[in-house]
mmCIF file of N, CA and C in Angstrom:
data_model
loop_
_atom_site.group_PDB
_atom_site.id
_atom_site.type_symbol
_atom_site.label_atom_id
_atom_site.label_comp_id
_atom_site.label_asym_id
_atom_site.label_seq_id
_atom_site.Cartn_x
_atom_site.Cartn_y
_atom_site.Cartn_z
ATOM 1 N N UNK A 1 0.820 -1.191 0.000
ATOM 2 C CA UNK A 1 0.000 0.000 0.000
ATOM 3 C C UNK A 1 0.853 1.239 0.000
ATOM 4 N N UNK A 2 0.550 2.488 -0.609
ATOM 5 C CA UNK A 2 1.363 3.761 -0.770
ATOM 6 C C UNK A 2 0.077 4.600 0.127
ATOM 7 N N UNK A 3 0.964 5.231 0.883
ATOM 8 C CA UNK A 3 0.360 6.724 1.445
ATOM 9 C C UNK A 3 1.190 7.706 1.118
ATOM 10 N N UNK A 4 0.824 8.659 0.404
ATOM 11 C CA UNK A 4 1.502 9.862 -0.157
ATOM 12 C C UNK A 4 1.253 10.948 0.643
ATOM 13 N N UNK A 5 1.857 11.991 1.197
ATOM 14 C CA UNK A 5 1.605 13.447 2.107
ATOM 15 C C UNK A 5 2.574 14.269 1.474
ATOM 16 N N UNK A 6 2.087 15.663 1.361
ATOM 17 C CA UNK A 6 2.508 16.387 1.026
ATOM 18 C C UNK A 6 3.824 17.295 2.307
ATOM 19 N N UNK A 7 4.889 16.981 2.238
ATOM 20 C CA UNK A 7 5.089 18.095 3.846
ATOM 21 C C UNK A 7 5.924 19.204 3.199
ATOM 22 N N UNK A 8 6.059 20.474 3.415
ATOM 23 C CA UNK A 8 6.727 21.231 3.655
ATOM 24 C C UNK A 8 7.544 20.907 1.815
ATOM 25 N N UNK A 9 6.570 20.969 0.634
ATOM 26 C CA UNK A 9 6.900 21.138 -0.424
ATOM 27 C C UNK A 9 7.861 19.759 -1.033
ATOM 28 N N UNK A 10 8.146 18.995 0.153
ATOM 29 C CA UNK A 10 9.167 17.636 0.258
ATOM 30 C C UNK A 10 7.476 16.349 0.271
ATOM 31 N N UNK A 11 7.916 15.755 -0.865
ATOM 32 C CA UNK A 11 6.860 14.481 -0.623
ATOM 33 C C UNK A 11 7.468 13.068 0.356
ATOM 34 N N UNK A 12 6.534 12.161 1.094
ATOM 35 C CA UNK A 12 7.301 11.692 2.041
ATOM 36 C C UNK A 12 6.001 10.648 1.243
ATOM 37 N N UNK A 13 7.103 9.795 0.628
ATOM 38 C CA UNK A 13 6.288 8.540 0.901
ATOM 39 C C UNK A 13 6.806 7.084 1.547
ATOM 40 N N UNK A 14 6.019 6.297 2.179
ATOM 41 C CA UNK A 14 6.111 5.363 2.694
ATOM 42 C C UNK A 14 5.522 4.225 2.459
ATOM 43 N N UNK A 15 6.166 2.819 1.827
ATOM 44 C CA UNK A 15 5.873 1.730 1.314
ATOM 45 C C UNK A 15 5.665 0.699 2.624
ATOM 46 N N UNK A 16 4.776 -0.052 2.383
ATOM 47 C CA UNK A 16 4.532 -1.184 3.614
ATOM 48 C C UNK A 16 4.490 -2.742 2.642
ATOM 49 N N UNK A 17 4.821 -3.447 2.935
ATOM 50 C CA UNK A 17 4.881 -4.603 2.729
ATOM 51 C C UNK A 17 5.630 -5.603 3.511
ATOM 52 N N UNK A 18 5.060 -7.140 3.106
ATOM 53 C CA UNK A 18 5.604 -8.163 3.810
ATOM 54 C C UNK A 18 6.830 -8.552 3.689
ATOM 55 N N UNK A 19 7.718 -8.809 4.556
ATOM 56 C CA UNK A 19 9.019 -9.413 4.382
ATOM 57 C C UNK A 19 9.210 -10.412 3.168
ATOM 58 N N UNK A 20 8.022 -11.490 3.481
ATOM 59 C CA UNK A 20 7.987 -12.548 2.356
ATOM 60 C C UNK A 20 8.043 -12.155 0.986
ATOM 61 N N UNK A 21 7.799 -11.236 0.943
ATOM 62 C CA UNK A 21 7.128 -10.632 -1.213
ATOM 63 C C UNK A 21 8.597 -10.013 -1.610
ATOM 64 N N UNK A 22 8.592 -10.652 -2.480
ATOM 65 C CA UNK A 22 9.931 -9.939 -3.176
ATOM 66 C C UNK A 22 10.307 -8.667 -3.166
ATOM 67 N N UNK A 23 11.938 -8.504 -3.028
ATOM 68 C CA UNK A 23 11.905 -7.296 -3.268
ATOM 69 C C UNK A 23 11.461 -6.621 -4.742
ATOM 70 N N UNK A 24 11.503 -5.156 -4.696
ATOM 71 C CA UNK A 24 11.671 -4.701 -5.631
ATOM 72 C C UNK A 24 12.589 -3.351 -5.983
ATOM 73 N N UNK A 25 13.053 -2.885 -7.101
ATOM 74 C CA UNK A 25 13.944 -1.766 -7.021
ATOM 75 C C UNK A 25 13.084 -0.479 -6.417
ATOM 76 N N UNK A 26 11.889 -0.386 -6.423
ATOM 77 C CA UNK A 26 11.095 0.643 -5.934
ATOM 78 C C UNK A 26 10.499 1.096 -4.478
ATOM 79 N N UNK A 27 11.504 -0.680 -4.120
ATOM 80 C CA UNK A 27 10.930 -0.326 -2.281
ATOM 81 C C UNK A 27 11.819 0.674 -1.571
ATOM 82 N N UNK A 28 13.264 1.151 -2.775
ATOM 83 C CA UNK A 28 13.573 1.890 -1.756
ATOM 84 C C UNK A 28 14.197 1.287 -0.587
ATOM 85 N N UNK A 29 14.663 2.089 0.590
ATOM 86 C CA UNK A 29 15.564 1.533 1.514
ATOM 87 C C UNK A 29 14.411 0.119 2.623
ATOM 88 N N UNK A 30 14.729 -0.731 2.920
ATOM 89 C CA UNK A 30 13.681 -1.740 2.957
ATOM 90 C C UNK A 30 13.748 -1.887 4.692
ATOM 91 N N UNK A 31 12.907 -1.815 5.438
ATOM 92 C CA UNK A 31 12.962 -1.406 7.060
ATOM 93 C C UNK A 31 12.375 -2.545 7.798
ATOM 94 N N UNK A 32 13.425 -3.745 8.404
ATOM 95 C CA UNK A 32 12.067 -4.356 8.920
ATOM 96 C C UNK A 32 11.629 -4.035 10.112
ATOM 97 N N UNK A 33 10.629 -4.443 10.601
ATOM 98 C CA UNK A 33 10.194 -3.830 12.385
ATOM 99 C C UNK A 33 9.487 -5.160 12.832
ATOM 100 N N UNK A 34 9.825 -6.054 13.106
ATOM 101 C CA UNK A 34 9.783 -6.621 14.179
ATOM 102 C C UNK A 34 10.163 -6.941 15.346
ATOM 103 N N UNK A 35 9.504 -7.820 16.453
ATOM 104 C CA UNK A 35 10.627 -7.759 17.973
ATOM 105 C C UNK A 35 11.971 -9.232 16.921
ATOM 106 N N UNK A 36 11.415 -10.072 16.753
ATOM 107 C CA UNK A 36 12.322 -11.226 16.199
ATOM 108 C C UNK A 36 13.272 -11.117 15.134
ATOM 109 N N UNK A 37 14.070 -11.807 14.294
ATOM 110 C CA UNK A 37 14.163 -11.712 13.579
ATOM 111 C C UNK A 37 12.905 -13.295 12.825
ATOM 112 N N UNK A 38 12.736 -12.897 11.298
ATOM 113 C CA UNK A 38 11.713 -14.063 11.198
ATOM 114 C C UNK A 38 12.678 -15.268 10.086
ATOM 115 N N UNK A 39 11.828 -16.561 10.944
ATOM 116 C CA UNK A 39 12.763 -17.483 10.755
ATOM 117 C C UNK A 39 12.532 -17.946 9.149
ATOM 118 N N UNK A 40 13.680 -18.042 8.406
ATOM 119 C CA UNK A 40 13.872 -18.087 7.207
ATOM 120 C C UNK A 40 14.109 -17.611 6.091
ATOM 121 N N UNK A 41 14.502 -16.241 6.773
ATOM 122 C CA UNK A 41 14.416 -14.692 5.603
ATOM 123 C C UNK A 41 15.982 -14.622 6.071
ATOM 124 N N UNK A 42 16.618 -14.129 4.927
ATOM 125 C CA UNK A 42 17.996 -13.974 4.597
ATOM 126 C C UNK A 42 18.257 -12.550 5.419
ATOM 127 N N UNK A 43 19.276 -12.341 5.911
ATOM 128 C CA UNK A 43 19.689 -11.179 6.438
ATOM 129 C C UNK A 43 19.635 -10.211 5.255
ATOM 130 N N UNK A 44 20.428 -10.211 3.985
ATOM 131 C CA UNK A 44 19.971 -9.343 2.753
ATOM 132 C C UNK A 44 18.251 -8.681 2.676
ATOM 133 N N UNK A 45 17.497 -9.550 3.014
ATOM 134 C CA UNK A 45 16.460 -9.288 2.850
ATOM 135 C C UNK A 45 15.698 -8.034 3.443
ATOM 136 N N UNK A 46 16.245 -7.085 4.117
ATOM 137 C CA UNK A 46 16.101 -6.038 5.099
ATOM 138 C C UNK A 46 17.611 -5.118 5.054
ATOM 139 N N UNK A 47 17.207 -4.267 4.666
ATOM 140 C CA UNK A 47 18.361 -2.536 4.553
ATOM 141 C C UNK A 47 18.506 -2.213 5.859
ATOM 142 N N UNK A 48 17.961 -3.022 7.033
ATOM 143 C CA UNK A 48 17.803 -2.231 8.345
ATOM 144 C C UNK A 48 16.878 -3.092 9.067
ATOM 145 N N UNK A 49 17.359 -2.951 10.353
ATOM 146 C CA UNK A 49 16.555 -4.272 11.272
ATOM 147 C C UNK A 49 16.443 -3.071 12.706
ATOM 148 N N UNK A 50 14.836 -2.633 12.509
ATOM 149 C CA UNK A 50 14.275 -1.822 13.538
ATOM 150 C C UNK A 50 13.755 -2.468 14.762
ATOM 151 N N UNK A 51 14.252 -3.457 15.976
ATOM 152 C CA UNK A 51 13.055 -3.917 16.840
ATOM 153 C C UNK A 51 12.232 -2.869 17.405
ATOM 154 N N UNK A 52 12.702 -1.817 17.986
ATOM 155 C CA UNK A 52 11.779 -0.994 18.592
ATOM 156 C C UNK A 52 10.748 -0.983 18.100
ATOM 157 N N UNK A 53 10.603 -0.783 17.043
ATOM 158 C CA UNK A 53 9.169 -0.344 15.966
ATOM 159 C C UNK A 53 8.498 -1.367 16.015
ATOM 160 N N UNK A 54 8.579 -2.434 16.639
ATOM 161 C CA UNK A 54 7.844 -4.014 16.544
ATOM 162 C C UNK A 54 7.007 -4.083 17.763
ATOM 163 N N UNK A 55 5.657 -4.110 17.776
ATOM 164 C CA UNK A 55 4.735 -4.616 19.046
ATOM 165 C C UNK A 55 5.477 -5.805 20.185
ATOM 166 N N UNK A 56 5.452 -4.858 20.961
ATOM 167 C CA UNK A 56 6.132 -6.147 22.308
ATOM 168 C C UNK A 56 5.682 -7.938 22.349
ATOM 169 N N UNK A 57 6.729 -8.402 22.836
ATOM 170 C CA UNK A 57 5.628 -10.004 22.585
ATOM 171 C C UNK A 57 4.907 -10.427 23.177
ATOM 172 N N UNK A 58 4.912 -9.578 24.373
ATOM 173 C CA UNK A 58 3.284 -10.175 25.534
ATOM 174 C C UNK A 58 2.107 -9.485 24.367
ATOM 175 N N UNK A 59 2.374 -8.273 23.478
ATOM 176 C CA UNK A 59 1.201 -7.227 23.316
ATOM 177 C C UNK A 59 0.886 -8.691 21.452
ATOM 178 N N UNK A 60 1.957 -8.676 21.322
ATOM 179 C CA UNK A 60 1.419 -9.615 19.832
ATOM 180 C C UNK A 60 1.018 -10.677 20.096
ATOM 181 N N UNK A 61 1.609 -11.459 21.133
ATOM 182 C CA UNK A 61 0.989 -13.020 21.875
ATOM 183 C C UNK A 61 -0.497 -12.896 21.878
ATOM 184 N N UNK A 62 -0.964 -11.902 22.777
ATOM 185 C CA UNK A 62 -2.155 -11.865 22.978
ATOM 186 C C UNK A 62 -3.323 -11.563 21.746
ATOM 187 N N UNK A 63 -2.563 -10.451 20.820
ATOM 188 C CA UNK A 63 -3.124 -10.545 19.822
ATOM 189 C C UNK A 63 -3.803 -11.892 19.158
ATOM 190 N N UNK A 64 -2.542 -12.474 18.688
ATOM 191 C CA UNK A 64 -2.689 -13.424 18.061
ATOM 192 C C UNK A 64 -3.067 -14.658 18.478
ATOM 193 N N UNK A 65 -3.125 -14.832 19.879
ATOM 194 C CA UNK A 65 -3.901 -16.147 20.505
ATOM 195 C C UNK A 65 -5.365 -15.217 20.646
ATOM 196 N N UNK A 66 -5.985 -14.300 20.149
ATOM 197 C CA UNK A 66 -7.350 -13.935 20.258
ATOM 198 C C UNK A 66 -7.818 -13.471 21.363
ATOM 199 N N UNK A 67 -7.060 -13.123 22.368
ATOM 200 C CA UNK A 67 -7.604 -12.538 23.899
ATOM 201 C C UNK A 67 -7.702 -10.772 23.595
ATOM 202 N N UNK A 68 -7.164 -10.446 22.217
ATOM 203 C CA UNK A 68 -7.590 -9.266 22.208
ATOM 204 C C UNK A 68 -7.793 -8.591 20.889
ATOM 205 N N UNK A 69 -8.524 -7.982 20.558
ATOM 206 C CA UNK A 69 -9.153 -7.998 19.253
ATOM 207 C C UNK A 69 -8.325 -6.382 18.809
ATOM 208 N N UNK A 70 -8.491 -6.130 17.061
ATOM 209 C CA UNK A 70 -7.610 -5.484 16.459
ATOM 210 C C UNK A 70 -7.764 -4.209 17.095
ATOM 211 N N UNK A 71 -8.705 -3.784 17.435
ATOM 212 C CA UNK A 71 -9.083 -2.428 17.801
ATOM 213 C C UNK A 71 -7.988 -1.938 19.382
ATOM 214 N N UNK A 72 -7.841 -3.140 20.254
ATOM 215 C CA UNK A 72 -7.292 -3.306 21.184
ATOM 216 C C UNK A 72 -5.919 -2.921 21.121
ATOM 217 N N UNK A 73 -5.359 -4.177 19.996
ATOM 218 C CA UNK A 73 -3.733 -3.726 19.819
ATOM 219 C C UNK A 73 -3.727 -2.376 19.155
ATOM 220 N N UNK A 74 -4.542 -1.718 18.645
ATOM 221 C CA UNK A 74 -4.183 -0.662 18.218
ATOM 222 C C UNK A 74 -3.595 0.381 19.195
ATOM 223 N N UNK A 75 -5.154 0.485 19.963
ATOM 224 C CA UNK A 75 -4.351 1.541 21.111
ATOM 225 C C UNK A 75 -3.059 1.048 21.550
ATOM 226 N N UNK A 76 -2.796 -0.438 22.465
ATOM 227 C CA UNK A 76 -1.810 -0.615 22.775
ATOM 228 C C UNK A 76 -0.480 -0.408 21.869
ATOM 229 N N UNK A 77 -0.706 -0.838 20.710
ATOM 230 C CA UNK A 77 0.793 -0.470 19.878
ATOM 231 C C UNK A 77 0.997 0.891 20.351
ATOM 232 N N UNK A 78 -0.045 1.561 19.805
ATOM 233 C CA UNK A 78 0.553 3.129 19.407
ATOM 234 C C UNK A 78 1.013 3.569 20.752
ATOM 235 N N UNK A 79 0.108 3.161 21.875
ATOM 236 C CA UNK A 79 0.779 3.453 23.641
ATOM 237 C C UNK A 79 2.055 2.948 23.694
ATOM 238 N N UNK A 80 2.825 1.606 23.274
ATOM 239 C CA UNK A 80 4.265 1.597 23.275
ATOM 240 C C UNK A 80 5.031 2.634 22.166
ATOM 241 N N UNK A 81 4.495 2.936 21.062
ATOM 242 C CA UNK A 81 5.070 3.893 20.455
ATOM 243 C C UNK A 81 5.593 5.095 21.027
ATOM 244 N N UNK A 82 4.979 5.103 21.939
ATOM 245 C CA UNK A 82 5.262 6.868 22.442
ATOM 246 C C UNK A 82 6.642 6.560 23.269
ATOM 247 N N UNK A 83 7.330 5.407 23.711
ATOM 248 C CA UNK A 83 8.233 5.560 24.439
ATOM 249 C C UNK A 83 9.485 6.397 23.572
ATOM 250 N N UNK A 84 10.259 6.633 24.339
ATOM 251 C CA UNK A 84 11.482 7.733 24.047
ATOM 252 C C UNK A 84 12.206 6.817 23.038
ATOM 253 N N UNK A 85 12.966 5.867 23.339
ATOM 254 C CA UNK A 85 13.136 4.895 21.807
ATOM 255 C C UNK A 85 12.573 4.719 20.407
ATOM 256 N N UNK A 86 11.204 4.371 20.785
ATOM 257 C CA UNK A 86 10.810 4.366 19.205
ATOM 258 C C UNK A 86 10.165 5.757 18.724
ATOM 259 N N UNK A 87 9.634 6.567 19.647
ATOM 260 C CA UNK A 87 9.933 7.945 19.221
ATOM 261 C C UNK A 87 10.749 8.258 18.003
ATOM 262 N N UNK A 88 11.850 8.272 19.045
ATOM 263 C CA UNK A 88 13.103 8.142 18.445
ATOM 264 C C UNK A 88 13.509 7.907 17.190
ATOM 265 N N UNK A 89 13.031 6.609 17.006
ATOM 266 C CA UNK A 89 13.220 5.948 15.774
ATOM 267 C C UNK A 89 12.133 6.238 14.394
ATOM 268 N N UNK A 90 11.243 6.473 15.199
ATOM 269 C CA UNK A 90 10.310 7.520 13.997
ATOM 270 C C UNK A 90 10.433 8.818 13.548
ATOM 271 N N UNK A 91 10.896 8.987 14.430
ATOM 272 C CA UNK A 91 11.597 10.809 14.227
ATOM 273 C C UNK A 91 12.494 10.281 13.009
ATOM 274 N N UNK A 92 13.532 9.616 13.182
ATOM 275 C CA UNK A 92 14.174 9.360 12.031
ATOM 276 C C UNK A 92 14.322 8.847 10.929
ATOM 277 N N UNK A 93 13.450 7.914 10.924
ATOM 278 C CA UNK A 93 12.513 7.039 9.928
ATOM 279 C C UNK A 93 11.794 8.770 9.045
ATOM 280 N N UNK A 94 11.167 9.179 9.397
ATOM 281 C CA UNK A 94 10.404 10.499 8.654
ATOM 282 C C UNK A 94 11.154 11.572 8.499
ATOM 283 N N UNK A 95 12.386 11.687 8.816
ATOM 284 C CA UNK A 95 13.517 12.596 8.521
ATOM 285 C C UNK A 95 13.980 11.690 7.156
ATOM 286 N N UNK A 96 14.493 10.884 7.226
ATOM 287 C CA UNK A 96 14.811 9.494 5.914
ATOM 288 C C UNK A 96 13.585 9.307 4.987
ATOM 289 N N UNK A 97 12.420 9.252 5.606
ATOM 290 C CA UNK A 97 11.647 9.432 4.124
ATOM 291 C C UNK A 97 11.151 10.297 3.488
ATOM 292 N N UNK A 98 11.588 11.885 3.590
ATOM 293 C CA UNK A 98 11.863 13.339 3.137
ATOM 294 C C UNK A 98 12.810 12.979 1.897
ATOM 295 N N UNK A 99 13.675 12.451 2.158
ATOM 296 C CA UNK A 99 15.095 12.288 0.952
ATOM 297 C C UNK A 99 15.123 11.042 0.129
ATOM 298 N N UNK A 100 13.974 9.682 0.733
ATOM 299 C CA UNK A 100 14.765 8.525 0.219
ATOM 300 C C UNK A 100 12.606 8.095 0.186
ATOM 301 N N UNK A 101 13.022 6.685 -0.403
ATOM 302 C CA UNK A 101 11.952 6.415 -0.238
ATOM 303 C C UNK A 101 12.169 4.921 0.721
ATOM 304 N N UNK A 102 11.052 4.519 1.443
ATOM 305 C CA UNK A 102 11.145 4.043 2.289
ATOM 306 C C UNK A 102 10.174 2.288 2.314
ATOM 307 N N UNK A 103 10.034 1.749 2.811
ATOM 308 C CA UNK A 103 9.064 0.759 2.677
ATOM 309 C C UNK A 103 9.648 -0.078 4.166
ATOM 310 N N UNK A 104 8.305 0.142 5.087
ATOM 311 C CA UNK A 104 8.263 -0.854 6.731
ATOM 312 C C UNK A 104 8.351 -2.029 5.922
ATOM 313 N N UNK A 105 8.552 -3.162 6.552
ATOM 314 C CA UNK A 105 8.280 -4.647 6.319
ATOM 315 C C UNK A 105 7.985 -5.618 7.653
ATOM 316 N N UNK A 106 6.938 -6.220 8.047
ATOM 317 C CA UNK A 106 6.536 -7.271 8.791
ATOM 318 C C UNK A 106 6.364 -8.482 8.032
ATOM 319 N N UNK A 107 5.993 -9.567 9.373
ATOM 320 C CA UNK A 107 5.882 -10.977 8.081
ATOM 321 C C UNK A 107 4.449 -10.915 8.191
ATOM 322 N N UNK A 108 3.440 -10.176 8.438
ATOM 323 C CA UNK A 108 1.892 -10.470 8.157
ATOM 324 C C UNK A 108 1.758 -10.428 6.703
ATOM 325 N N UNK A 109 0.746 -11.077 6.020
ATOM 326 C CA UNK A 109 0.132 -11.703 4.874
ATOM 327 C C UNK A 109 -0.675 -10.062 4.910
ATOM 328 N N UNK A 110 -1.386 -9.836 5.638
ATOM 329 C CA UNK A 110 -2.282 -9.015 5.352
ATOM 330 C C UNK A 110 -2.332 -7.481 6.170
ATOM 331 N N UNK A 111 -1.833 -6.480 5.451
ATOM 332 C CA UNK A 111 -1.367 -5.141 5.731
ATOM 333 C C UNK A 111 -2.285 -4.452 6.858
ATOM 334 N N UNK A 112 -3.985 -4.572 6.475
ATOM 335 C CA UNK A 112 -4.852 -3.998 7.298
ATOM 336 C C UNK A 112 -4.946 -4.879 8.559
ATOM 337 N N UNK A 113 -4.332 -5.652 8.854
ATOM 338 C CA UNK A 113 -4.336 -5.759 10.700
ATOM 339 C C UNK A 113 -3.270 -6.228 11.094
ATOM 340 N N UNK A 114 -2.148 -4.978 10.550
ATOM 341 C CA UNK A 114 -0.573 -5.503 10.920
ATOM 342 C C UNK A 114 0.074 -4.318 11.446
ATOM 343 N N UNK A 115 0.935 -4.225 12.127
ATOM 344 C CA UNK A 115 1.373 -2.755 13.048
ATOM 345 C C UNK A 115 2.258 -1.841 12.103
ATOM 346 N N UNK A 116 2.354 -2.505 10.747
ATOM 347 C CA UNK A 116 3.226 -1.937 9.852
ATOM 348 C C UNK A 116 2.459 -1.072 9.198
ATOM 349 N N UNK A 117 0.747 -1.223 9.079
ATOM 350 C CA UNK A 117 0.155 0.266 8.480
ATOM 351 C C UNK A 117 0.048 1.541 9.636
ATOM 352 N N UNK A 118 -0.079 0.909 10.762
ATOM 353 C CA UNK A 118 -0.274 1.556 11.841
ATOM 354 C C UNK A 118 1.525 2.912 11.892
ATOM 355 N N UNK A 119 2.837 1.860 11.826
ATOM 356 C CA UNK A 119 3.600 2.819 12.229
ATOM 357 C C UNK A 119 4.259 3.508 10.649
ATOM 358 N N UNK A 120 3.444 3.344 9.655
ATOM 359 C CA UNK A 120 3.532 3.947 8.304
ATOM 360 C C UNK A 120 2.935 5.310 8.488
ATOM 361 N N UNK A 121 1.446 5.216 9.066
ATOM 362 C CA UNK A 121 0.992 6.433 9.644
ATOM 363 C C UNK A 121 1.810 7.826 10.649
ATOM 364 N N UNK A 122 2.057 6.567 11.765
ATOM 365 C CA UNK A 122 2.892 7.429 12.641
ATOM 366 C C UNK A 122 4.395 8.097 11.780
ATOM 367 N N UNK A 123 4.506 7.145 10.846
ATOM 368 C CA UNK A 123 6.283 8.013 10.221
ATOM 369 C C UNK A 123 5.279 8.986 9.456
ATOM 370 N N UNK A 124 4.770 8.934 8.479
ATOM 371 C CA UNK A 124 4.457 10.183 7.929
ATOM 372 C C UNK A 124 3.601 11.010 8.843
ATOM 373 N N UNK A 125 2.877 11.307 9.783
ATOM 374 C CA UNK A 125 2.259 12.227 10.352
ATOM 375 C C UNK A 125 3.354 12.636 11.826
ATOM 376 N N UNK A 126 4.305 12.158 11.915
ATOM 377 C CA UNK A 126 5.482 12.864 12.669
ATOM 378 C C UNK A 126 5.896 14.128 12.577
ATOM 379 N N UNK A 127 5.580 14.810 13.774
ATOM 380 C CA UNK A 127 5.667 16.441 13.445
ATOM 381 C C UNK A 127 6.961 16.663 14.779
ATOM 382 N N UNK A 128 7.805 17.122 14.467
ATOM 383 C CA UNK A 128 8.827 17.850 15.027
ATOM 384 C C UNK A 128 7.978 18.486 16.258
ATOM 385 N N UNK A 129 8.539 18.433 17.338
ATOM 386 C CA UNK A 129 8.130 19.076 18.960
ATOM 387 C C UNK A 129 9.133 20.129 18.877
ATOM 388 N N UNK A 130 8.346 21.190 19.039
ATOM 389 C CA UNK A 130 9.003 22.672 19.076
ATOM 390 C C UNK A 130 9.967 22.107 20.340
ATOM 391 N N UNK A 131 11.212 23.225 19.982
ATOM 392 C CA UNK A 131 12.325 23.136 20.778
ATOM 393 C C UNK A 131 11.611 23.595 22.504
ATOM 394 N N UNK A 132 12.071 23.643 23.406
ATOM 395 C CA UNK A 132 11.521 24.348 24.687
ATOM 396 C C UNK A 132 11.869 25.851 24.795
#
């Protein structure tokens, strides 16, 4: 999926896709974000190995054994997002996709209930915190 934003005359786009799907020359620098690495994917296969950006494994366990439904992990992802680390790492992730083009990667099959559309959002709607 492509989300395009306009910022500050600089276009910032951000590519999401699965680890599994081939690359392509258009993904651009290739980001994965999980807590693991996933078993069977070549180290080549990723320009960059983000854990922070990856849902904790008590918060995906639960997901995925069904004790908590998508709407749930949402808030919770984005509530670990805010820590000073992956902050962090989104701040710079959306500084990098000003100049380059970018593409998250998880191993979900299916984009709409995976934390990789979720922190595609958060990199492009990242707004700089006025200095103090």
């Amino acid at each position: 999926g492509d989300t395009v934003v306009k910022m500050e005359t600089r276009t910032v786009t951000v590519h999401t896709k699965s680890v599994y799907e081939r690359p392509e020359p258009g993904d651009g620098r290739r980001i994965l974000v999980t807590r693991y690495w996933p078993r069977g994917v070549a180290q080549s296969a990723a320009d960059e190995y983000v854990r922070a950006l990856g849902p904790s494994v008590p918060l995906l366990r639960a997901y995925k054994q069904g004790e908590i439904d998508w709407e749930t992990f949402k808030v919770r992802y984005l509530s670990e997002m805010r820590s000073e680390e992956a902050r962090g790492e989104v701040h710079r992730l959306a500084k990098l996709a000003r100049s380059e083009r970018i593409t998250v990667m998880c191993v979900c099959k299916h984009e709409d209930q995976c934390h990789r559309s979720l922190l595609r959002a958060l990199i492009i709607g990242f707004e700089e915190e006025p200095e103090p």
